Coordinates of C-alpha atoms in Angstrom, one line a residue:
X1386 CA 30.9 1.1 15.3
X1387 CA 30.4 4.1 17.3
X1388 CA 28.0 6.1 15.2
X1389 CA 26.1 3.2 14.4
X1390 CA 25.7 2.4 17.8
X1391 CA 24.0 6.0 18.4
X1392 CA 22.2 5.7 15.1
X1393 CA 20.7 3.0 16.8
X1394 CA 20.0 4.8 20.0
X1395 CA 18.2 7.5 18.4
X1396 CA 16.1 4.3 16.7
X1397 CA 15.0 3.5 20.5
X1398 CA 14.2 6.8 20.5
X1399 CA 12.0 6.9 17.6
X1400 CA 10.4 3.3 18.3
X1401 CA 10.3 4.0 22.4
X1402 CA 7.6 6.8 21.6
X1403 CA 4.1 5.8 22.4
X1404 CA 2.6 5.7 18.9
X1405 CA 5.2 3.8 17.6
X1406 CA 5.2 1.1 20.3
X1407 CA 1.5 0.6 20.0
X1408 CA 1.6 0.4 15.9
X1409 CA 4.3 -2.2 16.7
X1410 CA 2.1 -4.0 19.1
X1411 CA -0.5 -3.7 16.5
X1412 CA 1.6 -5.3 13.6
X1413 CA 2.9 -8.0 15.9
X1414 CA -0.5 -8.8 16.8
X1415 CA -2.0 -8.5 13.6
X1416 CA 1.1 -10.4 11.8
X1417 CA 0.7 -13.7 14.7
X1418 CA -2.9 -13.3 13.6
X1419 CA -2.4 -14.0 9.8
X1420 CA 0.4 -16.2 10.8
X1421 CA -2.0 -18.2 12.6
X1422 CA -4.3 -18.4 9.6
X1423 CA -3.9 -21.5 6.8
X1424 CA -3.4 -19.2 3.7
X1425 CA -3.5 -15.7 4.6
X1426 CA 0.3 -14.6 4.8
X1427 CA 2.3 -11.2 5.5
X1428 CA 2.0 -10.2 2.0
X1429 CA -1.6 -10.5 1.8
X1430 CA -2.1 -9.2 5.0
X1431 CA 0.2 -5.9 4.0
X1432 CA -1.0 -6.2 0.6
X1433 CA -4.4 -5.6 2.0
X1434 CA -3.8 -2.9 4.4
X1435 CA -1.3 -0.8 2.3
X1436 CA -4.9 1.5 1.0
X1437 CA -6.1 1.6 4.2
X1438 CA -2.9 3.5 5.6
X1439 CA -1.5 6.3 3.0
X1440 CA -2.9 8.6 5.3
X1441 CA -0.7 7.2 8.3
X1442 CA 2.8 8.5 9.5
X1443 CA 5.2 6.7 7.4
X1444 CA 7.6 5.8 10.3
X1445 CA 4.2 4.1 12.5
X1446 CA 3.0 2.6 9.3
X1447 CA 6.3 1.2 8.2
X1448 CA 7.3 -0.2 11.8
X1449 CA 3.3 -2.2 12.1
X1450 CA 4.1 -3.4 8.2
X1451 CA 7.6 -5.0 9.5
X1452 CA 5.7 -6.5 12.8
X1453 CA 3.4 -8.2 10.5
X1454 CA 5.9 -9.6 8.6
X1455 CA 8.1 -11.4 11.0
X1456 CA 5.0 -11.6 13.3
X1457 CA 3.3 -13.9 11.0
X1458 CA 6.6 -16.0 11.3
X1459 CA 6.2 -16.4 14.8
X1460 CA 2.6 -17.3 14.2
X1461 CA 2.7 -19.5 11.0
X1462 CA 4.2 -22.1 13.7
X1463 CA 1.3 -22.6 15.7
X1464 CA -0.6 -24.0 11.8
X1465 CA 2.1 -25.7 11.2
X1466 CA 2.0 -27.3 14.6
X1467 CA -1.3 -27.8 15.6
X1468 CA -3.0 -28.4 11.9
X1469 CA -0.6 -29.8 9.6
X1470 CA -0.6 -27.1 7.2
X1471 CA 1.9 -24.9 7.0
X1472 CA 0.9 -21.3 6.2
X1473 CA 3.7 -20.4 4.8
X1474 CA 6.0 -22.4 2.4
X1475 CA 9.0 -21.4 5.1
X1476 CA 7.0 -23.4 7.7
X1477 CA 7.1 -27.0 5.7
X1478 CA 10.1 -28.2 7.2
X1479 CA 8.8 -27.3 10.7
X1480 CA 5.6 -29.6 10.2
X1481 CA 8.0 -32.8 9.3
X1482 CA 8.6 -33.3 13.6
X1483 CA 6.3 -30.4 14.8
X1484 CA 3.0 -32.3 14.1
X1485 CA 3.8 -35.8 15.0
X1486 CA 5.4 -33.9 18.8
X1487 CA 1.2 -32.4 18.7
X1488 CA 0.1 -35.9 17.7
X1489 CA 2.4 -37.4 20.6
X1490 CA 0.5 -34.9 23.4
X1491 CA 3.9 -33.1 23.1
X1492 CA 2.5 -29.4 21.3
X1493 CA 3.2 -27.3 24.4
X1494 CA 7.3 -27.9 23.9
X1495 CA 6.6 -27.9 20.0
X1496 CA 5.1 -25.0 20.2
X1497 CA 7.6 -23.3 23.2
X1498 CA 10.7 -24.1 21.4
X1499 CA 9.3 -22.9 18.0
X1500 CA 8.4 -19.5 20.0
X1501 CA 11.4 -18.8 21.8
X1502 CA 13.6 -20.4 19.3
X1503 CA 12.3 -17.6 16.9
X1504 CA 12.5 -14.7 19.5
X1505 CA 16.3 -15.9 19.8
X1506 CA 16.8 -16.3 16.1
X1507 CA 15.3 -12.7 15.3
X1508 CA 17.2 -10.9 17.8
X1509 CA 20.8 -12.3 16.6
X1510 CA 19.2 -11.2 13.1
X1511 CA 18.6 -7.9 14.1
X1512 CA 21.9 -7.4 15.6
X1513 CA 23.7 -8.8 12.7
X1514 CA 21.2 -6.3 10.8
X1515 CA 22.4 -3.3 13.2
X1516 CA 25.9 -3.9 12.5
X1517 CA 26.0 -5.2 8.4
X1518 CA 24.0 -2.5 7.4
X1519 CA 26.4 0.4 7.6
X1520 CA 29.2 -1.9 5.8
X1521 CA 27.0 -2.4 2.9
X1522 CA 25.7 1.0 2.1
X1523 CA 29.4 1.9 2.1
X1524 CA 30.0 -0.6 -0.7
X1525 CA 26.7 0.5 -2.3
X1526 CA 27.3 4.1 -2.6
X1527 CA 29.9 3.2 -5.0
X1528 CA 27.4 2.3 -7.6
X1529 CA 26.5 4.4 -10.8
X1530 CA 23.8 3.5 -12.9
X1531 CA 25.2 0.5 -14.7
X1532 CA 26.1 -1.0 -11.4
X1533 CA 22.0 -0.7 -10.2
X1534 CA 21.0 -1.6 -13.8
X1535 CA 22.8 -4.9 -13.2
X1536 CA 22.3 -5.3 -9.2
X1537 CA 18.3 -5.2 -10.6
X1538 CA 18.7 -7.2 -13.2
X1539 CA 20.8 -9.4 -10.6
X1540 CA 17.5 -9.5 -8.6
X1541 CA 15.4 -10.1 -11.0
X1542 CA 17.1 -13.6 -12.2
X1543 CA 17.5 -14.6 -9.0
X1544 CA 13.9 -14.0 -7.6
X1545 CA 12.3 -15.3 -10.6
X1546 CA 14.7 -18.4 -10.6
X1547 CA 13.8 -18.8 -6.5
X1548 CA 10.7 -18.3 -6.2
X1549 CA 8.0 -21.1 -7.5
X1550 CA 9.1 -24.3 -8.6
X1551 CA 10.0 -23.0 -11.6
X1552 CA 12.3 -21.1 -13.6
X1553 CA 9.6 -20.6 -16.9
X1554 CA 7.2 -19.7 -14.7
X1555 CA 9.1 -17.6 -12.5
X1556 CA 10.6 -15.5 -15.7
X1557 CA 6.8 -15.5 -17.2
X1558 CA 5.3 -13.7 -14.3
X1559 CA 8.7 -11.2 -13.9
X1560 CA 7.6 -10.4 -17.7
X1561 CA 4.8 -9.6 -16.8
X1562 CA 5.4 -7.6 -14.1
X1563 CA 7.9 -5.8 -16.6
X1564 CA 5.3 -5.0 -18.8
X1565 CA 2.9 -3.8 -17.1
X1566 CA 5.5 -1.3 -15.4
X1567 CA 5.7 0.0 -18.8
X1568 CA 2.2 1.4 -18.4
X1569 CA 2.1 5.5 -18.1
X1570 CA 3.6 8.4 -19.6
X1571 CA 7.7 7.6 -20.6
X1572 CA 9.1 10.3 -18.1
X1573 CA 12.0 11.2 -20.7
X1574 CA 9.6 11.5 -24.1
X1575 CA 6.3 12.5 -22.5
X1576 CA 4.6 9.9 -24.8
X1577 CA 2.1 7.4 -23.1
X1578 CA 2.4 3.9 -23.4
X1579 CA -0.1 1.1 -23.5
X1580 CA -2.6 3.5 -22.2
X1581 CA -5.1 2.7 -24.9
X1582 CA -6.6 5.9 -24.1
X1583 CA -7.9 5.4 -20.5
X1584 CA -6.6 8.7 -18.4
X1585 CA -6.8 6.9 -15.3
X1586 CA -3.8 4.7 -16.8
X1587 CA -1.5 7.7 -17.4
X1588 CA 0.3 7.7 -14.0
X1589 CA 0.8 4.2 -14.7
X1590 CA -0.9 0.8 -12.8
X1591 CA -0.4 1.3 -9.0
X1592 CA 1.2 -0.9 -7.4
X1593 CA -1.3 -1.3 -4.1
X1594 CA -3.8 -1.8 -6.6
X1595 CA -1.7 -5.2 -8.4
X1596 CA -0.6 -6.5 -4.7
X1597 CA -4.3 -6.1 -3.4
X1598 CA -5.7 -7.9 -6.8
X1599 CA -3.1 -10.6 -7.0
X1600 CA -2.4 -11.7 -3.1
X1601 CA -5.6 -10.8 -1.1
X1602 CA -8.3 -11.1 -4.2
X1603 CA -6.7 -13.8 -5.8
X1604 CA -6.1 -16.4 -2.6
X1605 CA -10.0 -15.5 -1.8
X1606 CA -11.6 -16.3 -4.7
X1607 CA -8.6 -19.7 -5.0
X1608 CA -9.7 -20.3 -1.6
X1609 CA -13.8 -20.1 -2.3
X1610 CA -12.8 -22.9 -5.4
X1611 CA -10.7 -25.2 -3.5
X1612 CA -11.2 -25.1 0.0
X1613 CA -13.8 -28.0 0.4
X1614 CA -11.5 -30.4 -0.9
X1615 CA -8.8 -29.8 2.0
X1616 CA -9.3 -31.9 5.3
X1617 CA -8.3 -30.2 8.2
X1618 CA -7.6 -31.2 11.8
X1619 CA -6.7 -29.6 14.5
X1620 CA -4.5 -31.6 17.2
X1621 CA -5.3 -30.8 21.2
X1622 CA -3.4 -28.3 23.3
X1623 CA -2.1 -31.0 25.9
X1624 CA -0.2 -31.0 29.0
X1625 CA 2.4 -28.2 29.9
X1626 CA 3.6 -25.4 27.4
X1627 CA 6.9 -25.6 29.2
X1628 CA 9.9 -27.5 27.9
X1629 CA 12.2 -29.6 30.0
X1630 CA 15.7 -29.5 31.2
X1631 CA 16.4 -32.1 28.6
X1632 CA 14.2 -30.1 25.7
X1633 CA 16.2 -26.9 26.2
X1634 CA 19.6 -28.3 26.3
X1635 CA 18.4 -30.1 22.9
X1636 CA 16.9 -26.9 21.8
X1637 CA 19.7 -24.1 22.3
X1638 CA 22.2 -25.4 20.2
X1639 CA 19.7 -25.8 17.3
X1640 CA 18.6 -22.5 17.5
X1641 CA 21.9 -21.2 17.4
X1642 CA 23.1 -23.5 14.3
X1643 CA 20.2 -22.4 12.4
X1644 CA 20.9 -18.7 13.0
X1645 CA 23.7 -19.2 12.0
X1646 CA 22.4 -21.2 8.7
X1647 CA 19.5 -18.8 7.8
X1648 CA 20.3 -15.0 8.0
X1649 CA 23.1 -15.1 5.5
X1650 CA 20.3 -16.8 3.5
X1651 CA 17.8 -14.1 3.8
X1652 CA 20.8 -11.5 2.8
X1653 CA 21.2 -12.5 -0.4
X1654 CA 18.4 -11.9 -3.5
X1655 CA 19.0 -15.5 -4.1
X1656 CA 17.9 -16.6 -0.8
X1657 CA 14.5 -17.0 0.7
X1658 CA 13.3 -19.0 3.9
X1659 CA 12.6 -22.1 2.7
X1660 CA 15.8 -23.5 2.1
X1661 CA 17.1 -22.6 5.1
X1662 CA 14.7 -24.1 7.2
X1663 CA 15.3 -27.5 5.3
X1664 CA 18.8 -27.3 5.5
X1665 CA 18.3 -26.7 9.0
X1666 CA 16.5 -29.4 9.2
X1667 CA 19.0 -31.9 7.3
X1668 CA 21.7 -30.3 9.8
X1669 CA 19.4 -31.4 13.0
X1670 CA 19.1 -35.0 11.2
X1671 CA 22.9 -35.9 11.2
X1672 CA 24.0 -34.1 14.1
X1673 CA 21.2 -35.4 16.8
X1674 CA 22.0 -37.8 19.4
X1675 CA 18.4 -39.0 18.8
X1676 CA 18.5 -39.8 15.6
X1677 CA 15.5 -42.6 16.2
X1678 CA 13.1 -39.6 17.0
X1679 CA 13.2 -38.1 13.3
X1680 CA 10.3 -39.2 12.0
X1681 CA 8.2 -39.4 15.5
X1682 CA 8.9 -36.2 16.8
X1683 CA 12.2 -35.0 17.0
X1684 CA 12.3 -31.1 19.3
X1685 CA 15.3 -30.9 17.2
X1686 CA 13.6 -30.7 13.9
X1687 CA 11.0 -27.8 15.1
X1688 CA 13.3 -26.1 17.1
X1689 CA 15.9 -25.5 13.9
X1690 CA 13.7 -24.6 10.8
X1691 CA 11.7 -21.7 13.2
X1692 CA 15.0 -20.1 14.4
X1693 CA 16.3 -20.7 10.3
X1694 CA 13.0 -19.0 9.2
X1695 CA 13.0 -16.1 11.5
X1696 CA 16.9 -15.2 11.0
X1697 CA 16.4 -15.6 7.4
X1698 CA 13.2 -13.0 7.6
X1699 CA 15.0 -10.5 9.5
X1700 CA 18.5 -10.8 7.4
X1701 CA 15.6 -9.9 4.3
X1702 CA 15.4 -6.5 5.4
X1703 CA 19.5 -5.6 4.8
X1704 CA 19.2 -6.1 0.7
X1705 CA 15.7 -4.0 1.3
X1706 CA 16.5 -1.0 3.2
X1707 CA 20.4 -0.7 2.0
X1708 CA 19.8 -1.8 -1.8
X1709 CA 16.3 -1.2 -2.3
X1710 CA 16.3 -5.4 -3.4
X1711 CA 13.4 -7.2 -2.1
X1712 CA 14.0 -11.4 -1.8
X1713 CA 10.2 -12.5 -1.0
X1714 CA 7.3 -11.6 -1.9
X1715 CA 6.9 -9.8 1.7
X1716 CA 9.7 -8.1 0.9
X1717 CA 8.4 -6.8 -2.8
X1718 CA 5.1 -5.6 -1.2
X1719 CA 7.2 -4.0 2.2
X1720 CA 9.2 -1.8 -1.1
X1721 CA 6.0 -1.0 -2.2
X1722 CA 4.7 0.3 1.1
X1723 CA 7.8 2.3 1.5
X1724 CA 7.1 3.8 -2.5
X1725 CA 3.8 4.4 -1.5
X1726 CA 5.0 6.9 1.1
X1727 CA 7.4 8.7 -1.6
X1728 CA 10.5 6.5 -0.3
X1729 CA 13.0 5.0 -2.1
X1730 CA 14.8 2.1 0.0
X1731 CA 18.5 2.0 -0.8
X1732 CA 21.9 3.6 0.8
X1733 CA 20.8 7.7 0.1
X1734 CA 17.7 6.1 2.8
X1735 CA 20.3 6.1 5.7
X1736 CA 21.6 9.3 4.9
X1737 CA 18.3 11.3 4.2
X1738 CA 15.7 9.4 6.9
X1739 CA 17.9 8.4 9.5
X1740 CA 15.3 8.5 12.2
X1741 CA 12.7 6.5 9.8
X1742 CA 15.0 3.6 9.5
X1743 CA 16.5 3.6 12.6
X1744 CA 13.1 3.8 13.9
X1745 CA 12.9 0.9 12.0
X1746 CA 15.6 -1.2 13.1
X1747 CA 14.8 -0.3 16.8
X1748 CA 11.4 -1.9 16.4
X1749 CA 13.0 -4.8 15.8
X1750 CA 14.2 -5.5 18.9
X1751 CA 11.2 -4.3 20.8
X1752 CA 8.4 -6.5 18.4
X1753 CA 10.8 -9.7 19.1
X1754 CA 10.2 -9.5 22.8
X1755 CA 6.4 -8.0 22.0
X1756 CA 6.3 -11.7 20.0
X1757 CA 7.3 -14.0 23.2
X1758 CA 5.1 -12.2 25.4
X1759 CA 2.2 -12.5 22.7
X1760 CA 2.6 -16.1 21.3
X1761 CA 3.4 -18.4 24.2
X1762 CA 0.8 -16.7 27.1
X1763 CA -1.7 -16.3 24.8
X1764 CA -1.5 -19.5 22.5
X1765 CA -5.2 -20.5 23.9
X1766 CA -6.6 -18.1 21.9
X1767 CA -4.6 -18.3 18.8
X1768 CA -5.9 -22.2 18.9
X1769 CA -9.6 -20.6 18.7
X1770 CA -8.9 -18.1 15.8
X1771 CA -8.1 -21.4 14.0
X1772 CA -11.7 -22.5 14.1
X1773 CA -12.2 -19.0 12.4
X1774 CA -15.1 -19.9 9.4
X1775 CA -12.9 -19.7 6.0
X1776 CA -16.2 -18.1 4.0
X1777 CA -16.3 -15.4 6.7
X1778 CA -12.4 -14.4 6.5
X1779 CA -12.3 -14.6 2.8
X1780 CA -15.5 -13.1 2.6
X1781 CA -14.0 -9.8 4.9
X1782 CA -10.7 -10.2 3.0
X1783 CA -12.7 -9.6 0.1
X1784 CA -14.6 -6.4 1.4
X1785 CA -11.5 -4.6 2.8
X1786 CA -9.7 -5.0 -0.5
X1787 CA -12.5 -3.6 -2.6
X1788 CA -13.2 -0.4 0.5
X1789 CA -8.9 -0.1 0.5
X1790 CA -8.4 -0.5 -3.4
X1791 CA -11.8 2.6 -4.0
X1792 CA -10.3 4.5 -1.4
X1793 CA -7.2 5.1 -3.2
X1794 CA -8.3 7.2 -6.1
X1795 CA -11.8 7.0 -5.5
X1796 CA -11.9 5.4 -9.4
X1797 CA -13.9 2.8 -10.4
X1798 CA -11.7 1.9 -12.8
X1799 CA -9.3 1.0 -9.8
X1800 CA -11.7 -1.3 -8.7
X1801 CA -11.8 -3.1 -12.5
X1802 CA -8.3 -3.4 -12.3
X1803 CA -8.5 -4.5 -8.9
X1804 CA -10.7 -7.8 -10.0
X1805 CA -8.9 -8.1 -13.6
X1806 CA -5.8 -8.6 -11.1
X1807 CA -7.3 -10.8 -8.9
X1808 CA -8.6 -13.2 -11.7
X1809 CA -4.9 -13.1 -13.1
X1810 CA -4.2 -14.0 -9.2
X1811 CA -6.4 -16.7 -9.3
X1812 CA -5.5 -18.5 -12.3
X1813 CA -1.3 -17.8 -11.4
X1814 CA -1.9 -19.5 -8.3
X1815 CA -4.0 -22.3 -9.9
X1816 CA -1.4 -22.9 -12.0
X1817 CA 1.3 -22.4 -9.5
X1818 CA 2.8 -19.4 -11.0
X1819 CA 4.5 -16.8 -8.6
X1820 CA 3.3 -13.9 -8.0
X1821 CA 6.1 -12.4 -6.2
X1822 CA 8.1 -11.6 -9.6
X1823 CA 5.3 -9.8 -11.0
X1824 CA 5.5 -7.4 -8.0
X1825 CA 8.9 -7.3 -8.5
X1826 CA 9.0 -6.2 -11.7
X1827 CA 6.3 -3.6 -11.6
X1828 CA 8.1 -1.7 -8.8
X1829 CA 11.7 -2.2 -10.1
X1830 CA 11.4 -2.5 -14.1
X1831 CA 10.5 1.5 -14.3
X1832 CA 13.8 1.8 -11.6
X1833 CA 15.7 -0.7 -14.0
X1834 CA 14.6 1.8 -17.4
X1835 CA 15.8 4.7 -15.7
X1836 CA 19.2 3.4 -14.6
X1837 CA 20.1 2.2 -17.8
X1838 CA 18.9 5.4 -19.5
X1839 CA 21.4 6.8 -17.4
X1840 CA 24.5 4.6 -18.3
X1841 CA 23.5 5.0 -21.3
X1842 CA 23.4 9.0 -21.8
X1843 CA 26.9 8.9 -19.6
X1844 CA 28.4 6.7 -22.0
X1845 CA 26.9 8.4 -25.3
X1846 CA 24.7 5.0 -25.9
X1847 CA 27.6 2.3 -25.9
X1848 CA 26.6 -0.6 -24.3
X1849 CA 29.3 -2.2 -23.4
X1850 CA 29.4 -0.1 -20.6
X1851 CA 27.6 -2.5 -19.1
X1852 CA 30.5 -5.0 -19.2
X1853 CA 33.3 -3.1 -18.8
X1854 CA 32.4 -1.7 -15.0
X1855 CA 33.7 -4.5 -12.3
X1856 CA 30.6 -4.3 -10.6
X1857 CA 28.5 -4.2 -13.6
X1858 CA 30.4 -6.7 -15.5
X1859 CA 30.3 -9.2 -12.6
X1860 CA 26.7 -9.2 -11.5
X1861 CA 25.6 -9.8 -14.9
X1862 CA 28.1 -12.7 -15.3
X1863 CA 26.7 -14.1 -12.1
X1864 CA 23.0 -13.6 -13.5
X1865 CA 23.5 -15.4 -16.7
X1866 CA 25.1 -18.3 -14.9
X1867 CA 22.0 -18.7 -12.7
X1868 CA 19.7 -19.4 -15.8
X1869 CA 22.3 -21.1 -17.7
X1870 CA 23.7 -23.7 -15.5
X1871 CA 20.9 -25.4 -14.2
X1872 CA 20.0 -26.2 -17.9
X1873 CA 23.1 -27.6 -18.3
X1874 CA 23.2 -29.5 -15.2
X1875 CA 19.8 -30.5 -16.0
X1876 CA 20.5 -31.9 -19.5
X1877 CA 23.2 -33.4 -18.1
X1878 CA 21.7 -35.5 -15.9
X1879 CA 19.6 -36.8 -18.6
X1880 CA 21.9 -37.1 -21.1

């Protein structure tokens, strides 16, 4: 407890600086921003700007990635609130009360509660971060190879199982990511695969290049297709943005339950936000005193699902920075950032970056209290950026994707793969296929080859290494029951 405890105070150190607290600001700012915005997310948004900032230090960049990301959490409320359309899939359960409170002249609590319900949410995250952290990167430098080979294969089920609606779909885009991580020269045989004899292709398919195609190409050009069929409204800013006696004594308990609910979901690579937030929600339901007010307007039912999103977002970052796991797609393009800078997330990171993540960690606490000055003061002008013309955002989103994606390599061959990506985007959206996995799978499968080419050469090429390690053996029991039993239940049920 002790050393983590100064670990942590040379973080404040690090994230106390002057550069570091205005990239922080930046990210906060720029992640509310997006937040605000129907369809742009964090990933996009990172996506978007991970060209734009190799040349950055890695510790500034890293800490404005990781303010956009819970920033746009803080943010995505105000959508959700005020428009009835959630911009993230984490906010649906907050537009079920949050809305009809707006429609009912009641958006100032609505939107007070959601605010400092977060700020309360992502600070008990963060702590619980500070202090699990350590305990896991003990456990994980037990691994060997076969354990990482199945804790990524672990992810990879899980993930693809999670995220989407479904499982096929999930899987098909993982593949895909697989595949094209197969792309490049085979680091232990020299020989180039699937190269087809473009050089540009021999170091492989970066992965800024796939995250900018799929999240920020593909949602413009879904966006320029669909948008006119969506009607959108945007409910008044009424009355005071202050909640009552009555609406904080309703509040704090909900916030604290859906801590409570949410970070252990955000943990774990089967996790995610969203069902958190409606469990949280279900929780508010049956334990409310007002139960007449679900369905009307209930503070209870915005006040829970924001404080489940936000502890759920920051409990995302232990599997990333101890295990190297993402469990969003956030997460998958937040890895990538950190591979972009030559760093490898996991339990060595701790050990041979202290002050970067740290750093890190520190900036935690400082964007949360960043966030509640930003969001509640200022929520006049978040309500204008709404009004933002959608062909003039996409438009942009467009043009700094194309400048970031050139800029990389200075190729135009990046910028064909760029647009092959985002057509892929486009039509994986359209069809509601994730795009998460692919990331995934890009940036771990080449990790996943190595590791079992490892277990492998230890144990002279017997496989059943694999099942004969504890660890190993377990995680890839657990990973196989994941696909297999909701088939059964499923069949089941029919049957």
């Amino acid at each position: 407890m002790t050393g983590t405890l100064q670990s942590l105070a040379q973080g404040f150190d690090v994230a106390l600086t002057p550069f570091n607290i205005f990239w922080g600001f930046l990210g906060v700012t720029l992640g509310t921003f997006v937040g605000v915005l129907p369809g742009v997310g964090p990933a996009l948004t990172v996506a978007m700007l991970l060209p734009l900032t190799v040349k950055l230090d890695p510790t500034g960049a890293l800490i404005m990635f990781a303010g956009i990301y819970y920033g746009a959490m803080f943010g995505g409320s105000t959508t959700t609130i005020l428009l009835n359309t959630p911009g993230e899939s984490a906010s649906i359960a907050t537009a079920l009360e949050g809305n009809l409170m707006a429609k009912n002249g009641r958006a100032g609590p609505a939107l007070a509660t959601a605010a400092i319900g977060s700020f309360v949410a992502g600070t008990i995250a963060t702590l619980l971060v500070t202090l699990l952290a350590p305990i896991v990167i003990e456990f994980a430098l037990k691994f060997g190879p076969a354990e990482y080979f199945a804790l990524m294969v672990f992810a990879f089920t899980t993930v693809s199982a999670v995220i989407g609606r479904s499982t096929a779909r999930g899987l098909t885009s993982l593949f895909l990511g697989l595949l094209l991580g197969l792309v490049g020269i085979d680091s232990q045989t020299g020989q180039s695969r699937f190269t087809f004899g473009i050089p540009e292709l021999l170091d492989g398919i970066d992965v800024v290049v796939l995250a900018v195609g799929l999240f920020a190409v593909g949602e413009a050009l879904y966006v320029a297709a669909y948008s006119s069929r969506l009607e959108e409204k945007i409910e008044k800013l009424q009355g005071s943005l202050w909640m009552s006696k009555e609406d904080w004594k309703r509040s704090v308990p909900a916030w604290l339950r859906a801590t409570i609910i949410g970070f252990p979901f955000g943990s774990i690579p089967a996790g995610g936000a969203e069902i958190p937030t409606f469990l949280s929600y279900a929780t508010e339901k049956r334990l409310t005193k007002y139960p007449h007010e679900f369905g009307h307007g209930a503070i209870e039912g915005v006040a829970g699902p924001e404080a489940a999103n936000n502890a759920s977002v920051t409990g995302a970052l232990v599997p990333l920075l101890t295990l190297g796991i993402p469990t969003s797609a956030t997460a998958a393009v937040l890895l990538g950032a950190f591979q972009n800078y030559g760093i490898q997330p996991g339990p060595l990171l701790f050990q041979a970056q202290p002050e970067l993540v740290w750093g890190l960690i520190a900036s935690l606490y400082v964007g949360n209290v960043l966030l509640l000055i930003l969001n509640l003061p200022l929520v006049g002008i978040w309500v204008k950026v709404l009004a933002l013309p959608k062909p003039l955002l996409y438009g942009g989103i467009l043009l700094f994707a194309t400048l970031g994606a050139y800029s990389l390599h200075q190729s135009a061959v990046d910028l064909l793969i760029l647009y092959v990506f985002g057509l892929l985007g486009f039509v994986m959206r359209r069809w509601d296929i994730p795009v998460a996995p692919a990331v995934i799978g890009l940036i771990l499968g080449p990790l996943a080859e190595t590791q079992l080419r490892r277990a492998l050469a230890i144990s002279q090429g017997d496989f059943l290494v694999l099942v004969t390690q504890p660890i190993a053996a377990g995680l890839l029991l657990i990973s196989a029951l994941l696909l297999i039993v909701p088939v059964v239940l499923r069949r089941a049920r029919a049957g």
